[in-house]
Coordinates of C-alpha atoms in Angstrom, one line a residue:
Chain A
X230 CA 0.0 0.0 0.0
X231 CA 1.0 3.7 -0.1
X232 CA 3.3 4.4 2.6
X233 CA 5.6 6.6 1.4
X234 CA 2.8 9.9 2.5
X235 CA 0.3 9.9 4.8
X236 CA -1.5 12.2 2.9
X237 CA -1.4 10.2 0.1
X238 CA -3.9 7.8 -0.9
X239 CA -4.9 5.4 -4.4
X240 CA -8.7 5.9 -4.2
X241 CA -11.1 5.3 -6.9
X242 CA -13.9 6.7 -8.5
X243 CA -16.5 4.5 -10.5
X244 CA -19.4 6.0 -12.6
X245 CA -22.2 3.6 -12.6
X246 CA -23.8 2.9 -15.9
X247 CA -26.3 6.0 -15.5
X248 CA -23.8 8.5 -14.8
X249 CA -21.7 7.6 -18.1
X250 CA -23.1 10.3 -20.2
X251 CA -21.0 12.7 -18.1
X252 CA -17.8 10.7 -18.5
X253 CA -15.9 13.2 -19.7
X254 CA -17.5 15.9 -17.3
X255 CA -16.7 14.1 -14.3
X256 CA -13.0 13.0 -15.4
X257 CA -12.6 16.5 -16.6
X258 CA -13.4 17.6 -13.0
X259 CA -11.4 15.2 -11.5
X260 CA -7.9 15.7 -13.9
X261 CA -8.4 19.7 -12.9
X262 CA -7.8 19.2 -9.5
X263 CA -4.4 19.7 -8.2
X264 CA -5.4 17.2 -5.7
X265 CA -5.7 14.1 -7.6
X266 CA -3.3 12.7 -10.3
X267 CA -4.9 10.2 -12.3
X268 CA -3.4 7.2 -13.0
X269 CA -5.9 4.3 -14.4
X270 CA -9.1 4.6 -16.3
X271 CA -10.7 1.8 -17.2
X272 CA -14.4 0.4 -18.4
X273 CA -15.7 -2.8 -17.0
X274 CA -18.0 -4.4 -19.0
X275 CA -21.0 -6.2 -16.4
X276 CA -22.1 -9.5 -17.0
X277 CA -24.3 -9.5 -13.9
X278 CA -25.0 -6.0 -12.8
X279 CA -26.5 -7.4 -9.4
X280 CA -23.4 -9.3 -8.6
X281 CA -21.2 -6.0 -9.2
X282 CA -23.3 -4.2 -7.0
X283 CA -23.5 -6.6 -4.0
X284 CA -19.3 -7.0 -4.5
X285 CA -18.9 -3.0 -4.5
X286 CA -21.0 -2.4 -1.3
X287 CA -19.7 -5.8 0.1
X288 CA -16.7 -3.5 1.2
X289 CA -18.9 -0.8 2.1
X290 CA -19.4 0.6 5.9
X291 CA -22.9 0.0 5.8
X292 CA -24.6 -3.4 6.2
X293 CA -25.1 -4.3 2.9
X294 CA -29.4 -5.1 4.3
X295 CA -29.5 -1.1 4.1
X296 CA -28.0 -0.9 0.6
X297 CA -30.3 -3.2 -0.9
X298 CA -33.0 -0.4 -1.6
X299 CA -30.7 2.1 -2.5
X300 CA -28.8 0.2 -4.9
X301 CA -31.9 -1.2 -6.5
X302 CA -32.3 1.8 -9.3
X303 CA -28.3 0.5 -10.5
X304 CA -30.0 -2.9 -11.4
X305 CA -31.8 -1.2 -14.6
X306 CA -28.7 0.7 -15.9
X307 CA -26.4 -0.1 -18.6
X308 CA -24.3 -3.4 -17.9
X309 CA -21.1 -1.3 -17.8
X310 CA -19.0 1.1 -15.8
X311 CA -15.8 3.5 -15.7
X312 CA -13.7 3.2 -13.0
X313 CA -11.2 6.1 -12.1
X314 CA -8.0 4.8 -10.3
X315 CA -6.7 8.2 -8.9
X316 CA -3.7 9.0 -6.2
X317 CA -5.1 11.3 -3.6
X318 CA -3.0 13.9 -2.4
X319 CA -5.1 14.9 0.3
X320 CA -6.0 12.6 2.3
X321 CA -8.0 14.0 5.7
X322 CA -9.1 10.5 7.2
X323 CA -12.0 11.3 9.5
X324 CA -14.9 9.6 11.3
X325 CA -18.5 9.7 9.5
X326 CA -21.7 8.2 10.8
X327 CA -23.3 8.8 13.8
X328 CA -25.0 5.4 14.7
X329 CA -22.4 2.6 15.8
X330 CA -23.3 0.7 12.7
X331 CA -22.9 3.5 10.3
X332 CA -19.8 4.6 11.6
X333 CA -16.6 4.6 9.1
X334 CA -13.4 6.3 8.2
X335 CA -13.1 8.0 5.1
X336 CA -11.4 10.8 3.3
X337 CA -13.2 14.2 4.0
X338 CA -12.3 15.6 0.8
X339 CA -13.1 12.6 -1.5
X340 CA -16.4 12.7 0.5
X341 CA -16.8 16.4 -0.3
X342 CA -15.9 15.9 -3.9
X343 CA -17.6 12.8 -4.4
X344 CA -21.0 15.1 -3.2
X345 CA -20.3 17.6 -5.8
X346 CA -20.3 15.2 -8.9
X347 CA -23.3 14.3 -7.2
X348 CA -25.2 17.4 -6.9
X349 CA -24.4 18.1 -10.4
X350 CA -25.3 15.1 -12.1
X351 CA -27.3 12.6 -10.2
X352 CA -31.2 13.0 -11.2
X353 CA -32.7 15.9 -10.2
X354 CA -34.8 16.6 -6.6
X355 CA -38.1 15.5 -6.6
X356 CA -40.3 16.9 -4.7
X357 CA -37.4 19.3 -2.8
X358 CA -35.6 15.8 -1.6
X359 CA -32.2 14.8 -3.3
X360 CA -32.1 12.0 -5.3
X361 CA -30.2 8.8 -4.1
X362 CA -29.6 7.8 -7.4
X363 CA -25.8 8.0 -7.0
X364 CA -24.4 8.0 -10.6
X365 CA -20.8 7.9 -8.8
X366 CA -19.2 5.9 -5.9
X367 CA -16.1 6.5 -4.8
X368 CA -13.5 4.0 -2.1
X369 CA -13.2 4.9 1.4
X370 CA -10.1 2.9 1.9
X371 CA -6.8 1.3 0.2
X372 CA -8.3 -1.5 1.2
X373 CA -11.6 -1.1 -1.1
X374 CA -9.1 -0.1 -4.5
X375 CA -6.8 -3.1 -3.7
X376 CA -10.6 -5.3 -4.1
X377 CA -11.5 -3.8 -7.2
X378 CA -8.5 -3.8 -8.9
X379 CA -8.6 -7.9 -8.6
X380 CA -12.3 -8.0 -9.1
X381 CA -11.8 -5.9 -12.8
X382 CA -8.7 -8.5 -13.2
X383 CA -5.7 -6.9 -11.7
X384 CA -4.2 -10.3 -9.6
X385 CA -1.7 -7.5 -7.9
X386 CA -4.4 -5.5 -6.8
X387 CA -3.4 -1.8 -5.6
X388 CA 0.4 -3.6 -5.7
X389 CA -0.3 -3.1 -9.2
X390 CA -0.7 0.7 -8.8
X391 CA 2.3 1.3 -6.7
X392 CA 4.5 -0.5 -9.2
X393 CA 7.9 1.6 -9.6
X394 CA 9.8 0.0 -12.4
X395 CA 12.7 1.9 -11.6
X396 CA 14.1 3.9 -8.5
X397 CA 15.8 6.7 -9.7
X398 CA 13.1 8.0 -12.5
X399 CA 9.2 9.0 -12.3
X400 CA 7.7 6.1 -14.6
X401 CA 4.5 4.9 -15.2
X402 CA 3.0 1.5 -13.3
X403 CA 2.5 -0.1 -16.0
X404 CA 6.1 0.1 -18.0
X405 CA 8.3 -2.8 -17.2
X406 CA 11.1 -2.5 -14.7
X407 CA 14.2 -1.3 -16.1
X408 CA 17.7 -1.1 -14.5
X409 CA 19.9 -0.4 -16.9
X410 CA 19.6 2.5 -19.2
X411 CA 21.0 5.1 -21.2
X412 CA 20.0 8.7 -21.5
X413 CA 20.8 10.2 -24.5
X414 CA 20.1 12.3 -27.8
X415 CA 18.3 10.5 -30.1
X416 CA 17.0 11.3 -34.1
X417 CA 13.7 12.4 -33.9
X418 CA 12.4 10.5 -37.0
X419 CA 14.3 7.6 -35.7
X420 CA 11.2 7.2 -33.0
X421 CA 8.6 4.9 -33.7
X422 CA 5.3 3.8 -31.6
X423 CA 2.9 0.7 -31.2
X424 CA -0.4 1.6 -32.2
X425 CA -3.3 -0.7 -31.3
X426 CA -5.9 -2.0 -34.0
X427 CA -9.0 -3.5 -34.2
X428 CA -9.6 -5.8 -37.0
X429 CA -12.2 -8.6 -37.3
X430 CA -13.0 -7.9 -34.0
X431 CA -9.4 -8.5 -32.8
X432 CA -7.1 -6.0 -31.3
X433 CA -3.6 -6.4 -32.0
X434 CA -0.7 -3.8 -32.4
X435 CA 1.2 -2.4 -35.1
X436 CA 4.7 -0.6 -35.3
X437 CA 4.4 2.8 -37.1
X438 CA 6.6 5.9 -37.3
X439 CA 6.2 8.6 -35.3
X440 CA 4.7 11.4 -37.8
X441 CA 2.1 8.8 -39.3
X442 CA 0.8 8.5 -35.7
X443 CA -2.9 9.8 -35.3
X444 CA -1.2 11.5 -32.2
X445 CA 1.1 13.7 -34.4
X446 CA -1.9 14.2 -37.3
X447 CA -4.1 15.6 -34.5
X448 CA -1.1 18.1 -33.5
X449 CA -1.7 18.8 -37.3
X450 CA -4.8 19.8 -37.6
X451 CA -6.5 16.5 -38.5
X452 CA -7.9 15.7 -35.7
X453 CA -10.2 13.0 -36.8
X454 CA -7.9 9.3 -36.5
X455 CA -7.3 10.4 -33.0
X456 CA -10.3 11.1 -31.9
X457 CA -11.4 8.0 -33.4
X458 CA -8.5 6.0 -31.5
X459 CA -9.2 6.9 -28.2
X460 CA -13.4 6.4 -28.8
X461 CA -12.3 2.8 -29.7
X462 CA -9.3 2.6 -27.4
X463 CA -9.7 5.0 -24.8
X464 CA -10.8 2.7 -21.6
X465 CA -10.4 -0.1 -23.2
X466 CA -6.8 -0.9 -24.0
X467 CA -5.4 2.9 -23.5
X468 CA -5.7 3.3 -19.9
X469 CA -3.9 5.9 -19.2
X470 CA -5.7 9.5 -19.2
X471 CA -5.5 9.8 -23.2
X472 CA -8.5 11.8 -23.6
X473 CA -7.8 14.9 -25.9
X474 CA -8.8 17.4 -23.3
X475 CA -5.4 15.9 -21.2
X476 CA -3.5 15.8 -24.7
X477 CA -4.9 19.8 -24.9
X478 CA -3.8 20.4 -21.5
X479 CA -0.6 18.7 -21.6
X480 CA 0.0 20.9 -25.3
X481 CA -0.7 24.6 -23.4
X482 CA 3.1 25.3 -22.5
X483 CA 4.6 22.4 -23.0
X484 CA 8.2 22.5 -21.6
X485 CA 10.0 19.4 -22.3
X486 CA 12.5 18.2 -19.1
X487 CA 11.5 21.8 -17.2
X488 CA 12.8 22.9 -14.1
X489 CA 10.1 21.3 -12.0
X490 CA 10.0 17.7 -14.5
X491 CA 13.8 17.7 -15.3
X492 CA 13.9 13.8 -14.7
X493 CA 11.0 13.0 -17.1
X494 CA 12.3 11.4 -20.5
X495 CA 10.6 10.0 -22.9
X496 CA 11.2 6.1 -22.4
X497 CA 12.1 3.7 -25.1
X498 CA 13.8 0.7 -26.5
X499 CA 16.1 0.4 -29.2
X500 CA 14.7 -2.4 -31.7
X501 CA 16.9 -1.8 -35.0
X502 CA 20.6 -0.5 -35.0
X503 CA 19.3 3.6 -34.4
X504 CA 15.8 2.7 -34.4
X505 CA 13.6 3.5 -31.4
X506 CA 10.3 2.2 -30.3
X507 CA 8.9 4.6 -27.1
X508 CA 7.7 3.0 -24.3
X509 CA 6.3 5.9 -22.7
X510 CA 6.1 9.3 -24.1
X511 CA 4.2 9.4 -27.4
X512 CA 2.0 12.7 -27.0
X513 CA 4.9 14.5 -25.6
X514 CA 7.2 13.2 -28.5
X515 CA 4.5 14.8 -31.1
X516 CA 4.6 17.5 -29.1
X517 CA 8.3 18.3 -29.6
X518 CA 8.2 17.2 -33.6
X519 CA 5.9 20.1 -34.1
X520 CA 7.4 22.1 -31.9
X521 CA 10.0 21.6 -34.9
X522 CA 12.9 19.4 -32.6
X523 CA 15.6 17.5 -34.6
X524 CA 16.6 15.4 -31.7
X525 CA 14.9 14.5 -28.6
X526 CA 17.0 13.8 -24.8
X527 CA 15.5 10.4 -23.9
X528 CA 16.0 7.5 -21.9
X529 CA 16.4 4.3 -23.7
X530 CA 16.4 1.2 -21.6
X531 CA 18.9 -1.7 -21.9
X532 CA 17.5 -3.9 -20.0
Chain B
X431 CA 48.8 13.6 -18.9
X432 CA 45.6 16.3 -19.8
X433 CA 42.8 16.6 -17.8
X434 CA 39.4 16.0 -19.2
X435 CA 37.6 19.9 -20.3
X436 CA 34.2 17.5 -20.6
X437 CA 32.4 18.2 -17.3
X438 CA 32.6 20.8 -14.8
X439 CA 32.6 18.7 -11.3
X440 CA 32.1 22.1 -9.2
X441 CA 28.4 22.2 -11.2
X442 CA 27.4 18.6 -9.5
X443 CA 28.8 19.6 -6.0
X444 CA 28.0 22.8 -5.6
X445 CA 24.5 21.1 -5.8
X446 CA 25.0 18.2 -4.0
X447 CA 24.8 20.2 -0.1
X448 CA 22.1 19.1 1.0
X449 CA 22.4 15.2 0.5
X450 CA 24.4 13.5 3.1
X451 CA 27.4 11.7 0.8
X452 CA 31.4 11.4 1.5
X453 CA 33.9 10.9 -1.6
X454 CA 36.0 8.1 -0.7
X455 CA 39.6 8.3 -1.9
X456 CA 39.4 11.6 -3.7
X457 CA 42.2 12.5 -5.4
X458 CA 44.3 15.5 -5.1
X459 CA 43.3 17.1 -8.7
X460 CA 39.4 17.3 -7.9
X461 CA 37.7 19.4 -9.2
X462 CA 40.0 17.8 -12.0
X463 CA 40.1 14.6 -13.1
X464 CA 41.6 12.4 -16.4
X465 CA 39.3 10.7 -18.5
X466 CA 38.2 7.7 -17.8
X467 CA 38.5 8.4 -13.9
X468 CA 35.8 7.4 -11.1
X469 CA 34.7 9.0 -8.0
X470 CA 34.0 6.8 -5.2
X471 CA 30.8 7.9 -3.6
X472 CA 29.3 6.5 -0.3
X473 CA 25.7 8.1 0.1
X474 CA 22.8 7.8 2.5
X475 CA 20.0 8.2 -0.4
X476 CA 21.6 6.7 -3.3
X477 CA 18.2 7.3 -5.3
X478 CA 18.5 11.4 -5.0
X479 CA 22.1 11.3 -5.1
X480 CA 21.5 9.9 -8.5
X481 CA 18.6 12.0 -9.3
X482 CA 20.8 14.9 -8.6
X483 CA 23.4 13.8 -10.7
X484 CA 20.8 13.4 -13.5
X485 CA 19.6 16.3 -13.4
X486 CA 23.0 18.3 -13.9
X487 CA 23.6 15.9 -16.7
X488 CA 21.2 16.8 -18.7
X489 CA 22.6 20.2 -19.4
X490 CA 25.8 18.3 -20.6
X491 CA 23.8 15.6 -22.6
X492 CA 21.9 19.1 -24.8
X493 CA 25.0 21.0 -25.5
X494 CA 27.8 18.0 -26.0
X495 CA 28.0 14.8 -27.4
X496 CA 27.5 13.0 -24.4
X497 CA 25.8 10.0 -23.3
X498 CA 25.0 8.6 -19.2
X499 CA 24.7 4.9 -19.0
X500 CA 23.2 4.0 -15.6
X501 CA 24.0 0.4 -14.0
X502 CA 22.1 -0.1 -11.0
X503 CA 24.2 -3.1 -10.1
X504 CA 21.7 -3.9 -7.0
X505 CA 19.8 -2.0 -4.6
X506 CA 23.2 -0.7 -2.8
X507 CA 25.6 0.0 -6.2
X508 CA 25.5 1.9 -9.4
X509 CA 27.3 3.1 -12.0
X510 CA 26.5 6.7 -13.8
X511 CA 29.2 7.0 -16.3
X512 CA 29.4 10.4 -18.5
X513 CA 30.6 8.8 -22.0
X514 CA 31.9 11.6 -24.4
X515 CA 32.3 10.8 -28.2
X516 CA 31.5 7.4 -27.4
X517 CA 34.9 6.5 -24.8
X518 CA 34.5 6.6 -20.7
X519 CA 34.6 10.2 -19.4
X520 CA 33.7 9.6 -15.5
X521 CA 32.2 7.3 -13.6
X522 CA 30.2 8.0 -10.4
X523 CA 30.6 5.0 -8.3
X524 CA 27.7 5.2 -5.5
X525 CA 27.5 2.8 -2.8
X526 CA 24.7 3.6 0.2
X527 CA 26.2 0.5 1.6
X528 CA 30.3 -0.7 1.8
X529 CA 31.7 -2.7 -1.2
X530 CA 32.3 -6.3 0.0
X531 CA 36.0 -7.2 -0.4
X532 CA 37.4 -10.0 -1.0
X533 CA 40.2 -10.1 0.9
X534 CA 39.3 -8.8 4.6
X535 CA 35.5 -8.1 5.7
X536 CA 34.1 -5.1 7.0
X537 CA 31.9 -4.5 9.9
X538 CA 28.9 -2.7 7.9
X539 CA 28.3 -0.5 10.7
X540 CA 31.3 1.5 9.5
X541 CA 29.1 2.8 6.2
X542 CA 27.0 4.8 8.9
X543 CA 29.8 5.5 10.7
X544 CA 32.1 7.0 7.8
X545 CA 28.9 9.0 7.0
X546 CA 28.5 10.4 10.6
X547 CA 32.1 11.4 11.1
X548 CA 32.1 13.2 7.6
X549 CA 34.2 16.4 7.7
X550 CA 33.7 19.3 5.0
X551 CA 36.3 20.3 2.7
X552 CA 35.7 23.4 1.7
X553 CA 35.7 24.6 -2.4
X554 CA 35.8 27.6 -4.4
X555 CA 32.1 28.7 -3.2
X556 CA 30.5 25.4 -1.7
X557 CA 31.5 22.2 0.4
X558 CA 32.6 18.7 -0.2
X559 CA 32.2 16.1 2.2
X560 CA 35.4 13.7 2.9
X561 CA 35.6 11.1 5.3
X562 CA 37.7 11.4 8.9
X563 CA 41.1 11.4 8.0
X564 CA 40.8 7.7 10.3
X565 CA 38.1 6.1 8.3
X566 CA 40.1 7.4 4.7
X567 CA 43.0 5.5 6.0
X568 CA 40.7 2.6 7.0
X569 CA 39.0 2.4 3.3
X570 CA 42.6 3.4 1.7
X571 CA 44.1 0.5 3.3
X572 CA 41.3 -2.0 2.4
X573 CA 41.5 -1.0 -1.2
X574 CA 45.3 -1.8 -0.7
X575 CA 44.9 -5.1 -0.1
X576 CA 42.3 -6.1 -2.1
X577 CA 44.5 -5.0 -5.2
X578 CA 47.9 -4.9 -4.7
X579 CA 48.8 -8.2 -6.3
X580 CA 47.3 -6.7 -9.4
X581 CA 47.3 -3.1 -9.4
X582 CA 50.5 -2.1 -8.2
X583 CA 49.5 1.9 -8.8
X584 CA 47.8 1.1 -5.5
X585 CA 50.9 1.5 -3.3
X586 CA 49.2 5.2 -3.4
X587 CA 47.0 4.4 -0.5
X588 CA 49.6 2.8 1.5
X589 CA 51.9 5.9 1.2
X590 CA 48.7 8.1 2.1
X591 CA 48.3 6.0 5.4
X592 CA 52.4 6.8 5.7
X593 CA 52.1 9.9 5.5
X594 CA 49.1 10.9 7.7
X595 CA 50.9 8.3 10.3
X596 CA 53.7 9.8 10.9
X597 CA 52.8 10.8 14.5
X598 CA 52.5 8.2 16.8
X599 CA 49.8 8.8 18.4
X600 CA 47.6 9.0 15.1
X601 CA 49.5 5.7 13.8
X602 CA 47.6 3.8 16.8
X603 CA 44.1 5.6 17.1
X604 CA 44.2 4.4 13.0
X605 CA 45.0 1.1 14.1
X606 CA 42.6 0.5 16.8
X607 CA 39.5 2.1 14.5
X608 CA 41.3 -0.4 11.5
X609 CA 41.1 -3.4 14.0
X610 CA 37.7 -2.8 15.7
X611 CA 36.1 -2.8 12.0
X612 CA 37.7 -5.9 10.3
X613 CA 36.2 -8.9 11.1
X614 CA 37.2 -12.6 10.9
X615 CA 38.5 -13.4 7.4
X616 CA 36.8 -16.1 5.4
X617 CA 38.5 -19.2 4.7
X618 CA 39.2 -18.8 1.3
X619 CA 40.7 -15.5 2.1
X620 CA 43.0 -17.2 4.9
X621 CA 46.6 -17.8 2.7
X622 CA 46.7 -14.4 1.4
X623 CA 46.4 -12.7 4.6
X624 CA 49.9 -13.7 6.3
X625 CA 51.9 -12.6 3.4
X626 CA 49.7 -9.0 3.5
X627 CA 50.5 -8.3 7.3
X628 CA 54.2 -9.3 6.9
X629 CA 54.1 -6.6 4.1
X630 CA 52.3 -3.8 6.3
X631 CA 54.5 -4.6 9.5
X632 CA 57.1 -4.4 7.3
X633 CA 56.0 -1.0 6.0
X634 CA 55.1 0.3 9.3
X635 CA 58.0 -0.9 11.3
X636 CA 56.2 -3.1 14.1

């Protein structure tokens, strides 16, 4: 689990089936807040929407005999949900509940933001009283994230999350541990990406140069394959915040190594004599192509 | 012999304050060095020692033809090595625990110990950090005899004990500190170990 800070926490946000419409809303919401940096966003597809429910609130405070009712709306809505891994960089554990059976410890400001989504987009009062119809749910605990990450597939659980796959540099969970590595000036047009495609209903990935990625085209003005990529991707095998309002965000003064990030390469691997395939880095390497870079300062791993 | 114009070591240490490191066996040029030298670095956070180190490269890496390889040989020992036009510049050599020797054993209490006793060696407008002129002599003298049969340009750290024992007084406080840190010798280690303390009694007139 998440030692290293006390104030730090994995948490996770899941927008059930009748919340999805505001997807993007709510992640939007959730990437603009200093507080949380997101790290995982994934759709689970529900066989059996009853099960999901009862395994969610399983690890809830409350006995699961008073969730029953207020869970029962979720039973009609659309066999599928978007879970938000985030790391929580405010954690303010406190006491809620006033009745012994009620009472539970969980993040005052997840609670607080969790309310917010909810004001804005749960259904709307009737008759003065706020609806119940929660269209989000968020953890309480480590303890909760650890569940659903192996419920949704991930054997590590919240091990998974706190993956470092190397000591010295900020990298991504998911890329493989490294060890030994170079950093060094590399050809720009010597960098090349995996791009995934779908074909006969089969996903499989294909090697292609940097500027024929849909990620450099959108840079371009044709904005159209990458949009299309991440509506078939995005959530699906792209699970990393792809979406183009992060792309859009990450473009608006982009400073490659800055002051603040000066230990944040691009990663990659060399597969062919002064070839490079990029692990981790692709938007940011489009971003420095058009930005009209000849070579780039990367880190290719050896290992 | 030249020494190497590639990197400008007072840029790393004048940056390197704050973390709690000691160069072992520095040499008399630094800040200078020859190509193809190493610096010997014990350090308590070997992670943002390195991150440090990094993070200076970088500037080096835009304006030169340069290239850092990073070994982390285990948890406790890597390698940062500024290449220049593809041939060995420098190596940084970071330990945040002591090299195992072959040929005599350490107590590893003496890492946190050489780290404690530190003393500050002042540069043109920032510190370095040096071991106690004791424990120098103590890691000098290991290094000794874990290469002498092969390197005989290691006969350097013996004449620096020599010449920092002069006084008798220091001669024993270095070996009392030397003797309440070596411990047993393994059995494979046994033959060489006579001829070695015929060599330093020798050297050291007992």
């Amino acid at each position: 689990m998440n030692d290293q800070n006390l104030k730090e926490k994995y948490c996770y946000f899941l927008i059930w089936g009748t919340g999805l419409q505001y997807s993007q809303q709510i992640i939007n919401q959730i990437r603009n807040d200093d507080n949380f940096d997101i790290l995982k966003i994934k759709y689970y597809e529900v066989k059996n929407i009853k099960k999901l429910v009862k395994q969610i609130y399983s690890q809830d405070y409350a006995p699961l005999k008073h969730l029953k009712g207020k869970t029962k709306y979720l039973l009609q809505s659309e066999p599928r949900v978007l879970i938000i891994f985030v790391l929580n960089k405010n954690h303010q554990e406190k006491i809620f509940g006033k009745k012994k059976e009620f009472k539970h410890i969980e993040c005052k400001y997840i609670k607080q933001f969790k309310g917010k989504i909810r004001d804005q987009f749960n259904p709307p009062p009737i008759n003065g009283k706020k609806s119940h119809e929660h269209i989000i749910h968020a953890s309480d605990s480590e303890y909760q994230v650890d569940h659903l990450l192996k419920l949704i597939g991930y054997k590590d659980g919240i091990k998974y999350l706190d993956k470092k796959p190397n000591s010295i540099l900020p990298t991504p969970h998911h890329t493989r541990p490294f060890k030994n590595f170079s950093i060094k000036k590399v050809d720009i047009d010597s960098l090349y990406c995996y791009l995934y495609k779908k074909e006969n209903n089969s996903i499989h990935k294909e090697k292609i140069e940097l500027v024929n990625t849909p990620h450099y085209k959108y840079l371009n003005k044709d904005k159209n394959d990458y949009l299309k990529y991440i509506d078939t991707f995005g959530g699906f095998t792209l699970t990393d915040d792809h979406f183009i309002e992060n792309y859009e965000k990450l473009k608006e003064n982009f400073l490659y190594l800055s002051e603040k990030k000066p230990l944040n390469y691009i990663i990659a691997e060399e597969f062919q004599l002064n070839n490079y395939m990029i692990l981790d880095g692709v938007h940011r390497a489009c971003l420095l192509k058009q930005q009209g870079a000849k070579t780039i300062i990367m880190v290719i791993i050896k290992d | 012999m030249q020494y190497s114009q590639n990197l400008k070591l007072n840029d790393f240490f004048s940056k390197l304050e704050k973390e709690n490191y000691t160069i072992v066996k520095l040499s008399d040029n630094f800040p200078n060095y020859f190509n193809g030298d190493d610096l010997d670095i014990f350090c308590e956070n070997i992670d943002s020692f390195s991150q440090k180190i990094l993070t200076i490269g970088n500037k080096y890496i835009k304006k030169n033809n340069c290239e850092v390889r990073i070994r982390q040989k285990n948890d406790t020992h890597y390698h940062i090595d500024f290449i220049f036009d593809k041939k060995l510049d420098l190596r940084f050599d970071l330990y945040n625990k002591l090299p195992s020797y072959k040929n005599l054993k350490l107590k590893n209490n003496l890492f946190g110990t050489i780290l404690k006793n530190k003393t500050k060696k002042q540069q043109d407008n920032y510190f370095i950090y040096v071991p106690s002129s004791n424990e120098e002599m103590i890691l000098r003298y290991v290094e000794f005899l874990e290469w002498f049969d092969k390197r005989p340009d290691k006969i350097k750290h013996l004449n620096f004990i020599l010449d920092n024992t002069s006084n008798p007084i220091t001669k024993e406080k270095f070996l009392i500190e030397l003797h309440n840190y070596i411990k047993p010798s393994s059995k494979k280690t046994e033959p060489i170990l006579p001829i070695i303390f015929q060599k330093i009694k020798k050297i050291f007139k007992l």
